[in-house]
PDB file of C-alpha atoms in Angstrom:
ATOM      1  CA  GLU A   1      95.980  99.727  90.131  1.00 63.00           C
ATOM      2  CA  ALA A   2      96.198 100.544  93.880  1.00 80.00           C
ATOM      3  CA  GLY A   3      99.226 102.419  95.031  1.00 92.00           C
ATOM      4  CA  VAL A   4     101.544 101.859  97.967  1.00 96.00           C
ATOM      5  CA  ALA A   5      99.600 102.038 101.252  1.00 96.00           C
ATOM      6  CA  GLN A   6     100.930 103.195 104.553  1.00 97.00           C
ATOM      7  CA  SER A   7      99.527 103.497 108.003  1.00 97.00           C
ATOM      8  CA  PRO A   8      99.214 105.474 110.270  1.00 97.00           C
ATOM      9  CA  ARG A   9      99.583 108.627 108.468  1.00 96.00           C
ATOM     10  CA  TYR A  10     100.451 110.490 111.626  1.00 97.00           C
ATOM     11  CA  LYS A  11     101.854 109.405 114.954  1.00 98.00           C
ATOM     12  CA  ILE A  12     102.933 111.426 118.041  1.00 98.00           C
ATOM     13  CA  ILE A  13     104.839 109.583 120.728  1.00 98.00           C
ATOM     14  CA  GLU A  14     107.013 110.530 123.729  1.00 98.00           C
ATOM     15  CA  LYS A  15     110.803 109.751 123.652  1.00 97.00           C
ATOM     16  CA  ARG A  16     111.672 106.144 124.759  1.00 97.00           C
ATOM     17  CA  GLN A  17     108.282 104.941 123.627  1.00 98.00           C
ATOM     18  CA  SER A  18     108.044 102.447 120.839  1.00 98.00           C
ATOM     19  CA  VAL A  19     106.169 102.809 117.402  1.00 98.00           C
ATOM     20  CA  ALA A  20     105.450 100.651 114.464  1.00 98.00           C
ATOM     21  CA  PHE A  21     104.618 101.552 110.787  1.00 98.00           C
ATOM     22  CA  TRP A  22     103.007  99.323 108.310  1.00 97.00           C
ATOM     23  CA  CYS A  23     103.509  99.198 104.486  1.00 98.00           C
ATOM     24  CA  ASN A  24     101.388  97.472 101.868  1.00 97.00           C
ATOM     25  CA  PRO A  25     103.343  97.601  98.469  1.00 96.00           C
ATOM     26  CA  ILE A  26     101.835  97.422  95.008  1.00 95.00           C
ATOM     27  CA  SER A  27     100.670  94.000  94.254  1.00 93.00           C
ATOM     28  CA  GLY A  28     103.375  91.772  92.648  1.00 92.00           C
ATOM     29  CA  HIS A  29     106.287  94.157  93.564  1.00 94.00           C
ATOM     30  CA  ALA A  30     109.094  92.059  94.839  1.00 93.00           C
ATOM     31  CA  THR A  31     111.233  94.867  96.168  1.00 94.00           C
ATOM     32  CA  LEU A  32     110.334  97.051  99.084  1.00 96.00           C
ATOM     33  CA  TYR A  33     112.089 100.179 100.504  1.00 96.00           C
ATOM     34  CA  TRP A  34     111.787 102.134 103.639  1.00 98.00           C
ATOM     35  CA  TYR A  35     113.083 105.693 103.588  1.00 97.00           C
ATOM     36  CA  GLN A  36     113.484 108.295 106.459  1.00 98.00           C
ATOM     37  CA  GLN A  37     112.961 111.942 105.435  1.00 97.00           C
ATOM     38  CA  ILE A  38     113.869 114.451 108.129  1.00 96.00           C
ATOM     39  CA  LEU A  39     112.447 117.899 107.581  1.00 93.00           C
ATOM     40  CA  GLY A  40     114.437 119.922 105.073  1.00 90.00           C
ATOM     41  CA  GLN A  41     116.371 116.889 103.733  1.00 93.00           C
ATOM     42  CA  GLY A  42     115.928 114.352 101.096  1.00 94.00           C
ATOM     43  CA  PRO A  43     114.872 110.801 101.854  1.00 96.00           C
ATOM     44  CA  LYS A  44     117.442 108.475 103.071  1.00 96.00           C
ATOM     45  CA  LEU A  45     117.183 104.634 102.454  1.00 96.00           C
ATOM     46  CA  LEU A  46     116.972 102.833 105.650  1.00 97.00           C
ATOM     47  CA  ILE A  47     116.417  99.124 104.415  1.00 96.00           C
ATOM     48  CA  GLN A  48     115.585  97.362 101.188  1.00 95.00           C
ATOM     49  CA  PHE A  49     113.929  94.064 100.915  1.00 95.00           C
ATOM     50  CA  GLN A  50     113.865  91.642  97.839  1.00 93.00           C
ATOM     51  CA  ASN A  51     110.797  89.417  98.653  1.00 91.00           C
ATOM     52  CA  ASN A  52     111.264  88.546 102.295  1.00 88.00           C
ATOM     53  CA  GLY A  53     115.115  88.906 102.359  1.00 92.00           C
ATOM     54  CA  VAL A  54     117.221  92.022 103.364  1.00 94.00           C
ATOM     55  CA  VAL A  55     119.292  93.328 100.396  1.00 92.00           C
ATOM     56  CA  ASP A  56     120.589  96.651 102.050  1.00 93.00           C
ATOM     57  CA  ASP A  57     120.222  97.789 105.740  1.00 95.00           C
ATOM     58  CA  SER A  58     123.552  99.556 105.950  1.00 93.00           C
ATOM     59  CA  GLN A  59     121.857 102.826 107.126  1.00 94.00           C
ATOM     60  CA  LEU A  60     119.453 101.316 109.548  1.00 96.00           C
ATOM     61  CA  PRO A  61     120.164 102.048 113.166  1.00 95.00           C
ATOM     62  CA  LYS A  62     119.956  98.490 114.237  1.00 95.00           C
ATOM     63  CA  ASP A  63     120.185  99.329 117.968  1.00 96.00           C
ATOM     64  CA  ARG A  64     116.733 100.809 117.850  1.00 97.00           C
ATOM     65  CA  PHE A  65     115.236 100.222 114.464  1.00 98.00           C
ATOM     66  CA  SER A  66     113.903  96.818 113.006  1.00 98.00           C
ATOM     67  CA  ALA A  67     112.122  95.905 109.949  1.00 97.00           C
ATOM     68  CA  GLU A  68     110.569  92.785 108.589  1.00 96.00           C
ATOM     69  CA  ARG A  69     108.676  91.490 105.502  1.00 95.00           C
ATOM     70  CA  LEU A  70     107.853  87.919 106.672  1.00 82.00           C
ATOM     71  CA  LYS A  71     105.594  86.838 103.699  1.00 87.00           C
ATOM     72  CA  GLY A  72     107.295  88.963 101.169  1.00 85.00           C
ATOM     73  CA  VAL A  73     104.352  91.317 100.876  1.00 92.00           C
ATOM     74  CA  ASP A  74     103.530  93.616 103.751  1.00 96.00           C
ATOM     75  CA  SER A  75     106.234  95.173 105.875  1.00 97.00           C
ATOM     76  CA  THR A  76     106.576  96.783 109.343  1.00 98.00           C
ATOM     77  CA  LEU A  77     109.234  99.162 110.560  1.00 98.00           C
ATOM     78  CA  LYS A  78     109.651  99.484 114.324  1.00 98.00           C
ATOM     79  CA  ILE A  79     111.449 102.006 116.393  1.00 98.00           C
ATOM     80  CA  GLN A  80     112.121 101.054 119.997  1.00 97.00           C
ATOM     81  CA  PRO A  81     112.971 103.280 121.986  1.00 96.00           C
ATOM     82  CA  ALA A  82     112.358 106.383 120.082  1.00 97.00           C
ATOM     83  CA  LYS A  83     114.641 109.444 120.294  1.00 97.00           C
ATOM     84  CA  LEU A  84     113.852 113.000 119.492  1.00 98.00           C
ATOM     85  CA  GLU A  85     115.996 112.800 116.345  1.00 97.00           C
ATOM     86  CA  ASP A  86     113.687 110.115 114.957  1.00 98.00           C
ATOM     87  CA  SER A  87     111.041 112.702 114.146  1.00 98.00           C
ATOM     88  CA  ALA A  88     110.710 112.450 110.421  1.00 97.00           C
ATOM     89  CA  VAL A  89     108.448 111.271 107.633  1.00 97.00           C
ATOM     90  CA  TYR A  90     108.952 107.499 106.957  1.00 98.00           C
ATOM     91  CA  LEU A  91     108.255 106.699 103.384  1.00 97.00           C
ATOM     92  CA  CYS A  92     107.698 103.272 101.932  1.00 97.00           C
ATOM     93  CA  ALA A  93     108.262 102.436  98.159  1.00 96.00           C
ATOM     94  CA  SER A  94     108.077  99.348  96.114  1.00 95.00           C
ATOM     95  CA  SER A  95     109.373  98.314  92.665  1.00 92.00           C
ATOM     96  CA  LEU A  96     108.867  95.299  90.394  1.00 89.00           C
ATOM     97  CA  GLU A  97     112.381  94.096  90.933  1.00 81.00           C
ATOM     98  CA  ARG A  98     115.586  95.414  92.360  1.00 77.00           C
ATOM     99  CA  GLY A  99     116.797  96.861  89.070  1.00 77.00           C
ATOM    100  CA  SER A 100     113.480  98.335  88.076  1.00 79.00           C
ATOM    101  CA  ARG A 101     113.506 101.819  86.649  1.00 77.00           C
ATOM    102  CA  GLU A 102     110.620 103.009  88.899  1.00 84.00           C
ATOM    103  CA  GLN A 103     110.044 103.176  92.536  1.00 90.00           C
ATOM    104  CA  TYR A 104     106.490 103.866  93.613  1.00 92.00           C
ATOM    105  CA  PHE A 105     106.173 105.818  96.777  1.00 94.00           C
ATOM    106  CA  GLY A 106     103.483 105.642  99.501  1.00 95.00           C
ATOM    107  CA  PRO A 107     102.171 108.958 101.213  1.00 94.00           C
ATOM    108  CA  GLY A 108     104.374 108.371 104.264  1.00 96.00           C
ATOM    109  CA  THR A 109     103.995 108.399 107.942  1.00 97.00           C
ATOM    110  CA  ARG A 110     104.830 111.568 109.819  1.00 97.00           C
ATOM    111  CA  LEU A 111     106.297 110.738 113.181  1.00 98.00           C
ATOM    112  CA  THR A 112     106.771 113.400 115.926  1.00 98.00           C
ATOM    113  CA  VAL A 113     108.757 112.490 119.041  1.00 98.00           C
ATOM    114  CA  THR A 114     108.279 114.765 121.968  1.00 97.00           C
TER     115      THR A 114
ATOM    116  CA  LYS B   1     130.701 108.735  99.050  1.00 88.00           C
ATOM    117  CA  GLN B   2     128.075 110.186  96.703  1.00 93.00           C
ATOM    118  CA  GLU B   3     126.642 113.503  97.831  1.00 95.00           C
ATOM    119  CA  VAL B   4     123.891 115.208  96.020  1.00 97.00           C
ATOM    120  CA  THR B   5     123.181 119.085  96.454  1.00 97.00           C
ATOM    121  CA  GLN B   6     120.306 121.133  95.204  1.00 97.00           C
ATOM    122  CA  ILE B   7     120.307 124.859  94.933  1.00 91.00           C
ATOM    123  CA  PRO B   8     118.356 126.915  95.671  1.00 91.00           C
ATOM    124  CA  ALA B   9     116.615 125.556  98.719  1.00 94.00           C
ATOM    125  CA  ALA B  10     113.620 127.596  98.038  1.00 96.00           C
ATOM    126  CA  LEU B  11     112.378 129.624  95.144  1.00 95.00           C
ATOM    127  CA  SER B  12     109.288 131.870  94.579  1.00 97.00           C
ATOM    128  CA  VAL B  13     108.341 133.151  91.098  1.00 96.00           C
ATOM    129  CA  PRO B  14     105.421 134.783  89.419  1.00 97.00           C
ATOM    130  CA  GLU B  15     103.167 132.558  87.323  1.00 97.00           C
ATOM    131  CA  GLY B  16     104.252 132.268  83.687  1.00 97.00           C
ATOM    132  CA  GLU B  17     108.073 132.533  84.423  1.00 97.00           C
ATOM    133  CA  ASN B  18     110.445 130.071  83.091  1.00 97.00           C
ATOM    134  CA  LEU B  19     112.790 128.613  85.769  1.00 95.00           C
ATOM    135  CA  VAL B  20     115.643 126.358  86.289  1.00 96.00           C
ATOM    136  CA  LEU B  21     116.306 124.058  89.375  1.00 97.00           C
ATOM    137  CA  ASN B  22     120.031 122.925  89.901  1.00 97.00           C
ATOM    138  CA  CYS B  23     121.332 119.607  91.139  1.00 98.00           C
ATOM    139  CA  SER B  24     125.000 118.595  91.597  1.00 98.00           C
ATOM    140  CA  PHE B  25     126.599 115.354  92.550  1.00 97.00           C
ATOM    141  CA  THR B  26     130.157 114.479  93.624  1.00 96.00           C
ATOM    142  CA  ASP B  27     130.734 111.082  92.026  1.00 93.00           C
ATOM    143  CA  SER B  28     130.191 111.026  88.304  1.00 92.00           C
ATOM    144  CA  ALA B  29     129.953 107.222  88.215  1.00 91.00           C
ATOM    145  CA  ILE B  30     126.193 107.002  88.126  1.00 92.00           C
ATOM    146  CA  TYR B  31     123.729 104.688  86.493  1.00 91.00           C
ATOM    147  CA  ASN B  32     120.943 107.297  86.131  1.00 92.00           C
ATOM    148  CA  LEU B  33     119.502 110.533  87.583  1.00 95.00           C
ATOM    149  CA  GLN B  34     115.823 111.100  88.407  1.00 95.00           C
ATOM    150  CA  TRP B  35     113.821 114.164  89.225  1.00 97.00           C
ATOM    151  CA  PHE B  36     110.822 113.675  91.612  1.00 97.00           C
ATOM    152  CA  ARG B  37     107.989 115.991  92.653  1.00 97.00           C
ATOM    153  CA  GLN B  38     106.734 115.833  96.394  1.00 96.00           C
ATOM    154  CA  ASP B  39     103.610 117.664  97.358  1.00 94.00           C
ATOM    155  CA  PRO B  40     102.700 118.288 101.110  1.00 87.00           C
ATOM    156  CA  GLY B  41     101.596 115.180 102.891  1.00 81.00           C
ATOM    157  CA  LYS B  42     102.033 113.006  99.805  1.00 84.00           C
ATOM    158  CA  GLY B  43     104.732 110.735  98.441  1.00 88.00           C
ATOM    159  CA  LEU B  44     107.155 111.220  95.642  1.00 93.00           C
ATOM    160  CA  THR B  45     106.157 111.193  91.954  1.00 93.00           C
ATOM    161  CA  SER B  46     108.743 110.467  89.347  1.00 93.00           C
ATOM    162  CA  LEU B  47     108.981 113.318  86.714  1.00 96.00           C
ATOM    163  CA  LEU B  48     112.009 112.491  84.553  1.00 96.00           C
ATOM    164  CA  LEU B  49     114.670 109.871  84.483  1.00 94.00           C
ATOM    165  CA  ILE B  50     117.898 110.327  82.574  1.00 94.00           C
ATOM    166  CA  GLN B  51     120.041 107.444  81.799  1.00 92.00           C
ATOM    167  CA  SER B  52     123.942 107.997  82.327  1.00 91.00           C
ATOM    168  CA  SER B  53     124.310 107.705  78.456  1.00 92.00           C
ATOM    169  CA  GLN B  54     121.745 110.386  77.770  1.00 94.00           C
ATOM    170  CA  ARG B  55     121.972 114.225  77.797  1.00 95.00           C
ATOM    171  CA  GLU B  56     118.371 115.164  78.397  1.00 96.00           C
ATOM    172  CA  GLN B  57     114.780 114.126  78.728  1.00 96.00           C
ATOM    173  CA  THR B  58     111.527 116.084  78.152  1.00 97.00           C
ATOM    174  CA  SER B  59     108.027 115.741  79.276  1.00 96.00           C
ATOM    175  CA  GLY B  60     105.526 118.496  78.526  1.00 97.00           C
ATOM    176  CA  ARG B  61     106.771 121.806  80.080  1.00 97.00           C
ATOM    177  CA  LEU B  62     109.621 119.916  81.807  1.00 98.00           C
ATOM    178  CA  ASN B  63     113.147 119.393  80.470  1.00 98.00           C
ATOM    179  CA  ALA B  64     115.919 117.713  82.447  1.00 97.00           C
ATOM    180  CA  SER B  65     119.582 117.841  81.333  1.00 97.00           C
ATOM    181  CA  LEU B  66     122.485 115.701  82.530  1.00 97.00           C
ATOM    182  CA  ASP B  67     126.283 116.604  82.335  1.00 96.00           C
ATOM    183  CA  LYS B  68     127.917 113.565  83.909  1.00 93.00           C
ATOM    184  CA  SER B  69     131.430 114.926  83.518  1.00 92.00           C
ATOM    185  CA  SER B  70     130.816 118.129  85.563  1.00 95.00           C
ATOM    186  CA  GLY B  71     128.452 116.403  87.992  1.00 96.00           C
ATOM    187  CA  ARG B  72     125.348 118.548  87.241  1.00 97.00           C
ATOM    188  CA  SER B  73     121.763 118.270  86.250  1.00 98.00           C
ATOM    189  CA  THR B  74     119.195 120.993  85.685  1.00 98.00           C
ATOM    190  CA  LEU B  75     115.391 120.821  85.608  1.00 97.00           C
ATOM    191  CA  TYR B  76     113.843 123.423  83.347  1.00 98.00           C
ATOM    192  CA  ILE B  77     110.247 124.266  83.847  1.00 98.00           C
ATOM    193  CA  ALA B  78     108.519 126.430  81.175  1.00 98.00           C
ATOM    194  CA  ALA B  79     105.703 128.761  81.657  1.00 98.00           C
ATOM    195  CA  SER B  80     105.362 127.933  85.386  1.00 97.00           C
ATOM    196  CA  GLN B  81     101.763 127.577  86.860  1.00 97.00           C
ATOM    197  CA  PRO B  82     100.504 127.749  90.543  1.00 97.00           C
ATOM    198  CA  GLY B  83     100.000 124.000  90.106  1.00 97.00           C
ATOM    199  CA  ASP B  84     103.707 123.530  89.792  1.00 97.00           C
ATOM    200  CA  SER B  85     104.181 124.631  93.503  1.00 97.00           C
ATOM    201  CA  ALA B  86     105.773 121.616  95.226  1.00 97.00           C
ATOM    202  CA  THR B  87     109.198 120.480  96.385  1.00 97.00           C
ATOM    203  CA  TYR B  88     111.482 119.033  93.703  1.00 98.00           C
ATOM    204  CA  LEU B  89     114.021 116.446  94.441  1.00 97.00           C
ATOM    205  CA  CYS B  90     116.805 114.859  92.394  1.00 97.00           C
ATOM    206  CA  ALA B  91     118.239 111.569  93.075  1.00 96.00           C
ATOM    207  CA  VAL B  92     121.196 109.596  91.501  1.00 95.00           C
ATOM    208  CA  LYS B  93     121.490 105.816  91.373  1.00 92.00           C
ATOM    209  CA  GLY B  94     124.792 104.274  91.850  1.00 84.00           C
ATOM    210  CA  SER B  95     126.879 102.573  89.210  1.00 77.00           C
ATOM    211  CA  SER B  96     124.503  99.642  88.548  1.00 77.00           C
ATOM    212  CA  ASN B  97     120.782  99.302  88.014  1.00 74.00           C
ATOM    213  CA  THR B  98     120.501  97.745  91.581  1.00 75.00           C
ATOM    214  CA  GLY B  99     122.239 100.763  93.240  1.00 79.00           C
ATOM    215  CA  LYS B 100     120.429 102.779  95.870  1.00 87.00           C
ATOM    216  CA  LEU B 101     119.021 106.138  95.278  1.00 93.00           C
ATOM    217  CA  ILE B 102     120.814 109.123  96.783  1.00 95.00           C
ATOM    218  CA  PHE B 103     118.597 112.125  97.112  1.00 97.00           C
ATOM    219  CA  GLY B 104     119.294 115.843  97.349  1.00 97.00           C
ATOM    220  CA  GLN B 105     117.686 118.018  99.905  1.00 97.00           C
ATOM    221  CA  GLY B 106     115.093 119.475  97.484  1.00 97.00           C
ATOM    222  CA  THR B 107     113.969 122.849  96.158  1.00 97.00           C
ATOM    223  CA  THR B 108     110.677 124.146  97.381  1.00 97.00           C
ATOM    224  CA  LEU B 109     109.007 126.020  94.485  1.00 97.00           C
ATOM    225  CA  GLN B 110     106.125 128.482  95.117  1.00 97.00           C
ATOM    226  CA  VAL B 111     104.475 129.829  91.836  1.00 97.00           C
ATOM    227  CA  LYS B 112     102.344 133.006  92.680  1.00 97.00           C
ATOM    228  CA  PRO B 113      99.262 133.695  90.568  1.00 95.00           C
TER     229      PRO B 113
END
């Protein structure tokens, strides 16, 4: 079974530029999560999708971050414009359903904002 | 608001030593607690999950305990090996199975040959 795929793996941009990350969850998984992990901290949930609907985006900085999962499969997370404090690893995870015991994590995208 | 703290932030031990990683949480109304392993450049791998009604879980050389009333969990690693070197994260899920995971900051473990 293929795992959660993310691209790119690394990205370096200048502040005020925009960037987009892509996630392909495990086939058949209805729930998709985006986490932000700043160096030295644990992951923080940014947004959770159930199919193509948003379940929780309470910690998403909506003035600059946006995410979509139009067909209920792949998802993109965008930052526009980026700030220095957005430097982090962005992790995507998926689970069979919202209440599933297991979340399966992708390898992450490491973003550096200079 | 739930907060999860892990102590120590980093740990270095010689191979073969038994060790304990600590996790504490401020709100005892949790659904479950999970321990993850994170290797550099890779995602998180689930190690052990303890439901709120359970006291401990074991998998191979790993044993995790949960004391909900005191807001604490420990991860015990027996006979550590260099391959155990990684960052270990604990996370609690809120009061229902649809709650979000709240992570601690992790403990980075180095096991020296």
